[in-house]
PDB file of C-alpha atoms in Angstrom:
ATOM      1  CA  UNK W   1       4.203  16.651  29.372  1.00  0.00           C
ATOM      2  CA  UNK W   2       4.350  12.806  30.995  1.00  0.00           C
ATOM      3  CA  UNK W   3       7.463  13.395  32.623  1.00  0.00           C
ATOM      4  CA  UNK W   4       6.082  16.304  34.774  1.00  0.00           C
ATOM      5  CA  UNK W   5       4.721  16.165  38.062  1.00  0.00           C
ATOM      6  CA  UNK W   6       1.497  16.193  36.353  1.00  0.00           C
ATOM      7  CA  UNK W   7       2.360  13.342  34.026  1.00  0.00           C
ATOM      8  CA  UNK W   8       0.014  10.467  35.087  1.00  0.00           C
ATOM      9  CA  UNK W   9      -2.880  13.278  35.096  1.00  0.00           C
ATOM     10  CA  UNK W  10      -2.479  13.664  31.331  1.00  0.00           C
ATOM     11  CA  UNK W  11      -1.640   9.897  30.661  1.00  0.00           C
ATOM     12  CA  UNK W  12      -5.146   9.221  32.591  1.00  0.00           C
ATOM     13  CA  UNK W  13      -6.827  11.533  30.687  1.00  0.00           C
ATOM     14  CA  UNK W  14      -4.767  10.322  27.055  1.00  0.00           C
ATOM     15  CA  UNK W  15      -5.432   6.764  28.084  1.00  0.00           C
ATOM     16  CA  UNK W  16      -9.095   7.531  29.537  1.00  0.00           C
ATOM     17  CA  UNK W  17     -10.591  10.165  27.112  1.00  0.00           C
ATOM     18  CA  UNK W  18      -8.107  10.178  23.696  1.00  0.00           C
ATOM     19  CA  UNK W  19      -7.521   6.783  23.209  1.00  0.00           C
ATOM     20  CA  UNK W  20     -10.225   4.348  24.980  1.00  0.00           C
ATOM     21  CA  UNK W  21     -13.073   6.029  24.072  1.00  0.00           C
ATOM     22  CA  UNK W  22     -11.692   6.500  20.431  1.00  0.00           C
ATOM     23  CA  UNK W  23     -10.732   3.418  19.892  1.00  0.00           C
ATOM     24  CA  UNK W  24     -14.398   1.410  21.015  1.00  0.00           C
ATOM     25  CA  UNK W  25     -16.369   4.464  18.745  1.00  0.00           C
ATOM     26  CA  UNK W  26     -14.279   3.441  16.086  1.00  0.00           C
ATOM     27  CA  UNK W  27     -14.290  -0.447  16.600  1.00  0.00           C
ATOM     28  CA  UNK W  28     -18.432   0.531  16.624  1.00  0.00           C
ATOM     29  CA  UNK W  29     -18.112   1.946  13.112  1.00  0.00           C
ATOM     30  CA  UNK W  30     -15.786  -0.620  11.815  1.00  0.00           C
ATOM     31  CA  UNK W  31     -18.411  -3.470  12.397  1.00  0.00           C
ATOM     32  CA  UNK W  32     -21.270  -1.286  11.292  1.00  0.00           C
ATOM     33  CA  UNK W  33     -18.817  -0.345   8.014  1.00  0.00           C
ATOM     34  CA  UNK W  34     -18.138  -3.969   7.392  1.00  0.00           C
ATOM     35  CA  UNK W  35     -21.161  -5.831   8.317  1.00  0.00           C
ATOM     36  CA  UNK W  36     -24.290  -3.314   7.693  1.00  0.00           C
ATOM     37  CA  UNK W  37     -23.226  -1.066   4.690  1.00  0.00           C
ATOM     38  CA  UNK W  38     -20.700  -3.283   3.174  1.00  0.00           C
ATOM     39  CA  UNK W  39     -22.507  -6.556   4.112  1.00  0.00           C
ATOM     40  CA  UNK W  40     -22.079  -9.585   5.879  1.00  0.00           C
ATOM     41  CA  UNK W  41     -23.038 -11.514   2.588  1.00  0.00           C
ATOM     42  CA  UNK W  42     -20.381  -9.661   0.555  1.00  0.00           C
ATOM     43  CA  UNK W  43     -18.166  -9.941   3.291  1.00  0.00           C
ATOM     44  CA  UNK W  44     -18.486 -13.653   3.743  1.00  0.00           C
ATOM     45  CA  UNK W  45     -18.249 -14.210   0.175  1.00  0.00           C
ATOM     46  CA  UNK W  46     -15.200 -12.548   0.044  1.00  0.00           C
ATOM     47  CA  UNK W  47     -13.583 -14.910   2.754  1.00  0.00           C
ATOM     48  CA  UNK W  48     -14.846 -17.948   0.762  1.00  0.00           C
ATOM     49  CA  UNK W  49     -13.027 -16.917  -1.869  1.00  0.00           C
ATOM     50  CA  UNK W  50      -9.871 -16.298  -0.205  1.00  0.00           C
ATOM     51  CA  UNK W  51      -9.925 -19.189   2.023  1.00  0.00           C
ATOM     52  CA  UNK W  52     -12.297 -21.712  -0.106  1.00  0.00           C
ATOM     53  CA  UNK W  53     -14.260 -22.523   2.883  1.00  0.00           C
ATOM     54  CA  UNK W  54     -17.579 -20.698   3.897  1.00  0.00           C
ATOM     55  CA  UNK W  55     -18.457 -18.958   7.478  1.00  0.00           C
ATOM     56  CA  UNK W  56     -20.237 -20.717   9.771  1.00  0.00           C
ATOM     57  CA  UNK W  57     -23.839 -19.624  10.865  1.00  0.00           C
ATOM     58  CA  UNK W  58     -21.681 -18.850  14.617  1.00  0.00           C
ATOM     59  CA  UNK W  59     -19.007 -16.681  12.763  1.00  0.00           C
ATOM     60  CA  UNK W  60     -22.482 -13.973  11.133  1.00  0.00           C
ATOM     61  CA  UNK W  61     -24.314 -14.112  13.995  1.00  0.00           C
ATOM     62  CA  UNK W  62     -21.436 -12.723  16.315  1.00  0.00           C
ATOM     63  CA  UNK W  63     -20.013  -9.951  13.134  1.00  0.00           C
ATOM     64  CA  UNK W  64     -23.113  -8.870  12.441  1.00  0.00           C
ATOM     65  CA  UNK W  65     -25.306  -9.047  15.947  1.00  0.00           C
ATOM     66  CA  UNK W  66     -23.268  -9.833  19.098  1.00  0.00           C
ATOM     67  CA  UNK W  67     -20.203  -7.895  18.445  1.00  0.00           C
ATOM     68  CA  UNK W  68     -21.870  -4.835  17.362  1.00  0.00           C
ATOM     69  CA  UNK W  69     -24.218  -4.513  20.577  1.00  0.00           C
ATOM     70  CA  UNK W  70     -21.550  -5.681  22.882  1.00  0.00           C
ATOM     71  CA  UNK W  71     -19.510  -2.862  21.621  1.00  0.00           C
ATOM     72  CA  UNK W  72     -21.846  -0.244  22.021  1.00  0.00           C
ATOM     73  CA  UNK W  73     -22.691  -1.080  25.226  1.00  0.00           C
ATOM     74  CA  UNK W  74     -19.001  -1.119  26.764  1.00  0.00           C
ATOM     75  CA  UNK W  75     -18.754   1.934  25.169  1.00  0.00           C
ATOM     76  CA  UNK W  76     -21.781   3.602  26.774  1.00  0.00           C
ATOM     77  CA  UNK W  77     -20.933   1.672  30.312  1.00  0.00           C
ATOM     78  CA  UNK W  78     -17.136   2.924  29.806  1.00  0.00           C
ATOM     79  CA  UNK W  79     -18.172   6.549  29.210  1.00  0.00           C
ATOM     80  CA  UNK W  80     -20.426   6.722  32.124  1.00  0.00           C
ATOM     81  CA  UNK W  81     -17.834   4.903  34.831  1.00  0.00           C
ATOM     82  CA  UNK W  82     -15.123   7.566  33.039  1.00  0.00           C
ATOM     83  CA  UNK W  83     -17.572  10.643  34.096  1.00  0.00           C
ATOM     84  CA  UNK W  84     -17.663   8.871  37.471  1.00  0.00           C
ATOM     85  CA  UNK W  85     -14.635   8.770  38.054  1.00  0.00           C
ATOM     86  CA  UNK W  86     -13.510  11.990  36.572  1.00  0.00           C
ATOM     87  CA  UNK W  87     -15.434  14.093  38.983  1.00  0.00           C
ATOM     88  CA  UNK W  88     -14.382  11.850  41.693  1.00  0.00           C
ATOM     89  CA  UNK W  89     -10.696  11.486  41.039  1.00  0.00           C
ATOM     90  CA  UNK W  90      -8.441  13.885  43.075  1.00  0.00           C
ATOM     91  CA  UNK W  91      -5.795  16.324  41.223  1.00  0.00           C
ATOM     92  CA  UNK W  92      -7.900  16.319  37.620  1.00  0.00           C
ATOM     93  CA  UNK W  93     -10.015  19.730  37.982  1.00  0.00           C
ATOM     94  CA  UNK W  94     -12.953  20.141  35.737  1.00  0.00           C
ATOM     95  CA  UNK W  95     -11.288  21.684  32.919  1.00  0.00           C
ATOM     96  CA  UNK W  96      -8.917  18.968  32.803  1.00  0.00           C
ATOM     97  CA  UNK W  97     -12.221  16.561  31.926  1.00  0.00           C
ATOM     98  CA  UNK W  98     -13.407  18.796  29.634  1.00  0.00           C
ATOM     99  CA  UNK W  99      -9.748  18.630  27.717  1.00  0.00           C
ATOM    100  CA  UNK W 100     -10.234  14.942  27.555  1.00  0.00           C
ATOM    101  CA  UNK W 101     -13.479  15.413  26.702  1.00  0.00           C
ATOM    102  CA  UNK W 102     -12.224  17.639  23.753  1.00  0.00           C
ATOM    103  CA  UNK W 103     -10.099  15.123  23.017  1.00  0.00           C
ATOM    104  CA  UNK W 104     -12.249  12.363  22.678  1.00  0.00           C
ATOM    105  CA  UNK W 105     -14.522  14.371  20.491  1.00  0.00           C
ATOM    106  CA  UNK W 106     -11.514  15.472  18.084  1.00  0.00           C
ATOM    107  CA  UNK W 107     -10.912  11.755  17.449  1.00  0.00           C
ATOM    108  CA  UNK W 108     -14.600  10.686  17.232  1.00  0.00           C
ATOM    109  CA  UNK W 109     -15.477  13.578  15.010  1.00  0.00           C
ATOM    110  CA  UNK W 110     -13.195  12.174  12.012  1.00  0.00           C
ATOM    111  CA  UNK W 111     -15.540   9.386  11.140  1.00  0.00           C
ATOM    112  CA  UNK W 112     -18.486  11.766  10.579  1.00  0.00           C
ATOM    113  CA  UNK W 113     -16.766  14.410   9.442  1.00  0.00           C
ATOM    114  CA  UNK W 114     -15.087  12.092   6.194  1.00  0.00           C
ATOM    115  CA  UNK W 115     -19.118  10.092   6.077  1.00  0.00           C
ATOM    116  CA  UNK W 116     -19.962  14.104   4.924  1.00  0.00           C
ATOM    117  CA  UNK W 117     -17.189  15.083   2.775  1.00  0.00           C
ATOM    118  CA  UNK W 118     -16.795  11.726   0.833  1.00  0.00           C
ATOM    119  CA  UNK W 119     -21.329  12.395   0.395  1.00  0.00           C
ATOM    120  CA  UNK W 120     -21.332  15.891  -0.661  1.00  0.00           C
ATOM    121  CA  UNK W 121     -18.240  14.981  -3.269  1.00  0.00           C
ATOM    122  CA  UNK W 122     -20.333  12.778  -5.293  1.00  0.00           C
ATOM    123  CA  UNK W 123     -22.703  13.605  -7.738  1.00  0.00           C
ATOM    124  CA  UNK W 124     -26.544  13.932  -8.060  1.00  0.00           C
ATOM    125  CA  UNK W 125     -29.331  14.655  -5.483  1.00  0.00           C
ATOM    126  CA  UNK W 126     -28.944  13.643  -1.659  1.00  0.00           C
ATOM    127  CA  UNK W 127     -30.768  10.525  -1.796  1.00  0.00           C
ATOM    128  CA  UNK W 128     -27.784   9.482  -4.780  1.00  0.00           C
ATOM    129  CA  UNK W 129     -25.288  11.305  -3.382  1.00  0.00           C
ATOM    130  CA  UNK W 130     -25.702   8.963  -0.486  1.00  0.00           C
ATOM    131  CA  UNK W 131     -25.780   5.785  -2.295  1.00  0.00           C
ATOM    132  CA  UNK W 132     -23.124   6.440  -4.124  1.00  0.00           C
ATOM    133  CA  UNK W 133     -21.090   6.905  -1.434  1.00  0.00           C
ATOM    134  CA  UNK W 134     -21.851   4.004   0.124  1.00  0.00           C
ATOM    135  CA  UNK W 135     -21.418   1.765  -2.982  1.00  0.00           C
ATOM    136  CA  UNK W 136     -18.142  -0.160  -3.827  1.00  0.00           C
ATOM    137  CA  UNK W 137     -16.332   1.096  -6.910  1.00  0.00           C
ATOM    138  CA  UNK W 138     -16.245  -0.943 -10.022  1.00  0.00           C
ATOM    139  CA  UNK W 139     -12.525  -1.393  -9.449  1.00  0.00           C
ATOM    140  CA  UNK W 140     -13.053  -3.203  -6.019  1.00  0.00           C
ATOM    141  CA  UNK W 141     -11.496  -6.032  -5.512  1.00  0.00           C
ATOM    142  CA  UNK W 142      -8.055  -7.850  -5.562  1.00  0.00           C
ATOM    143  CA  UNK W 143      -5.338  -5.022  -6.537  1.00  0.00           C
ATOM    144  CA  UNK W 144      -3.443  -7.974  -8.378  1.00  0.00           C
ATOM    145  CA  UNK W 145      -5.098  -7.910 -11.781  1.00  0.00           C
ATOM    146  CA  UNK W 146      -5.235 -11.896 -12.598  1.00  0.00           C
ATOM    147  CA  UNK W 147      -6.403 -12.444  -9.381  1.00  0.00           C
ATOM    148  CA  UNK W 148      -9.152  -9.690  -9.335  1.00  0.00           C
ATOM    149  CA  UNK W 149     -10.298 -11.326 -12.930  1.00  0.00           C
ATOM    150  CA  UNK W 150     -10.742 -14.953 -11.100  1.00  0.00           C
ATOM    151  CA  UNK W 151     -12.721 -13.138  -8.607  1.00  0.00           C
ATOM    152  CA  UNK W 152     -14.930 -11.204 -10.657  1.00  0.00           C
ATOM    153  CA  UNK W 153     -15.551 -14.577 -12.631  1.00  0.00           C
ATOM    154  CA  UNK W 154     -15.784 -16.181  -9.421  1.00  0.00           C
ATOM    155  CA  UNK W 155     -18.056 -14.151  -8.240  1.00  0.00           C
ATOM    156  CA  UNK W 156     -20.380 -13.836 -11.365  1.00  0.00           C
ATOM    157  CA  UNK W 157     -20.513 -17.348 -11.599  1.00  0.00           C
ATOM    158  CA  UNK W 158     -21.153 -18.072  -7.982  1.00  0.00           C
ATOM    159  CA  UNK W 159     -22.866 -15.476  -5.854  1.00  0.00           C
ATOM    160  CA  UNK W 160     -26.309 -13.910  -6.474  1.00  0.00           C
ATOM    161  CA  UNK W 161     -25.907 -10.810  -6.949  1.00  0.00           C
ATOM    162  CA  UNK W 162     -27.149  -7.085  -8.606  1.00  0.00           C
ATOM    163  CA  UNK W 163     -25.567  -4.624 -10.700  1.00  0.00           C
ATOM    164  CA  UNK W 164     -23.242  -1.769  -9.384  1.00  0.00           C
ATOM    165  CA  UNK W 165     -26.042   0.547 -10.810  1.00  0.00           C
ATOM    166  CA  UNK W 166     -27.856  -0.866  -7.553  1.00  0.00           C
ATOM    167  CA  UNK W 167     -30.632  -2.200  -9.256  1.00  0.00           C
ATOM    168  CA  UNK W 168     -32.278  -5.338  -6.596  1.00  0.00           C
ATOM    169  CA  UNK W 169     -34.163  -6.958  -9.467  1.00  0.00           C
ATOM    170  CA  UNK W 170     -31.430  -8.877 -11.059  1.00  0.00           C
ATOM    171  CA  UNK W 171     -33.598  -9.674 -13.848  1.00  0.00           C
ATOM    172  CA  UNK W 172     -33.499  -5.747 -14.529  1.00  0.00           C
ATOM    173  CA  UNK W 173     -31.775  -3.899 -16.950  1.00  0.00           C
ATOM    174  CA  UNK W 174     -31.367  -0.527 -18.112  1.00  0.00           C
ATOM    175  CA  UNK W 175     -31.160   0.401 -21.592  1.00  0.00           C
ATOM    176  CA  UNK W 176     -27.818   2.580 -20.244  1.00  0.00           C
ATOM    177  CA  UNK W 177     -26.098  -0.652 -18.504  1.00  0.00           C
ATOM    178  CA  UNK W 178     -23.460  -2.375 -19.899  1.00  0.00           C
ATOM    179  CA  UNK W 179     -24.509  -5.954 -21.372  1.00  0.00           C
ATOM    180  CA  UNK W 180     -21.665  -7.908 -22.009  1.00  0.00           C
ATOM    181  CA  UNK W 181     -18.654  -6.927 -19.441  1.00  0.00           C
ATOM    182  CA  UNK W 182     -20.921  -5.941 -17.068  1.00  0.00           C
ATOM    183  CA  UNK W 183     -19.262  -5.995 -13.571  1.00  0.00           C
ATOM    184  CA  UNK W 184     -21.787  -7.259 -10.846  1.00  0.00           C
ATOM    185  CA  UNK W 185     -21.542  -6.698  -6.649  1.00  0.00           C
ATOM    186  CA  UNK W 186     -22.919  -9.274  -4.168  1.00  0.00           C
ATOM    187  CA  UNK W 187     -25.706  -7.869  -2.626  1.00  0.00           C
TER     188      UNK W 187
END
């Protein structure tokens, strides 16, 4: 399809539509995935660990605040210049936009579409359903197993933190949780 005499059409609306707008919706849910549902706390923790040296105040600031709203703005600013200059651009008819479009939406839709599935597989009403899939599993971690054991003891002995059961109150506990191997999460 490039190599036709319509071929920097449809790399214009690949590059445009498939890939650029793709890529800064899912850069948007990256940040959001690592720094607002998984946390900046955890996530800082976990780079302490690996590199013995904490983030600086700079470093969570820009993850969690500047990166996320830069992002989303580009993207909105980048979507309305592509509409621009998709109905002003000569040789791409309408339904040529609305193929990129299409495109842009097939990619996008993925990230939703998996948020839903991965929800209405777990177990329980909505409200758990949805915390549950949003919660690490108790086999996070390091995949080597004598390194995930100095970070879990690492971590217990280091970071505030609650239970996997979600509980905030660490001073909680349930009559069901585990007492004595009891794996905890950084909140």
């Amino acid at each position: 399809m490039t190599y036709s005499r319509a071929g920097t059409y449809v790399m214009d609306l690949l590059d445009n539509y498939g890939v650029g707008t793709a890529v800064f919706f899912y850069g948007i849910c990256q940040i959001i995935g690592i720094f607002w549902i998984y946390g900046l706390q955890r996530f800082c923790f976990d780079l302490k660990f690996m590199l013995n040296q904490s983030v600086g105040l700079f470093w969570k600031v820009t993850w969690a605040f500047a990166t996320p709203v830069a992002l989303i703005v580009i993207f909105i600013y980048g979507n309305i210049e592509i509409g621009k200059a998709g109905s002003q651009k000569p040789g791409i008819p309408a339904w040529g936009t609305g193929i990129g479009w299409a495109l842009a939406a097939i990619a996008m839709i993925q990230i939703p579409l998996w948020i839903g599935i991965t929800i209405y597989r777990q177990k329980g009403d909505m409200k758990q359903r949805v915390i549950n899939a949003f919660k690490p599993s108790p086999d996070w971690g390091p995949i080597n197993p004598k390194i995930f054991q100095e970070w879990v003891t690492y971590r217990n002995e280091n970071f505030r933190s609650v239970s996997i059961m979600g509980y905030i109150n660490s001073a909680f506990t349930s009559d069901n949780d585990k007492t004595d191997n009891q794996t905890t999460v950084p909140t």
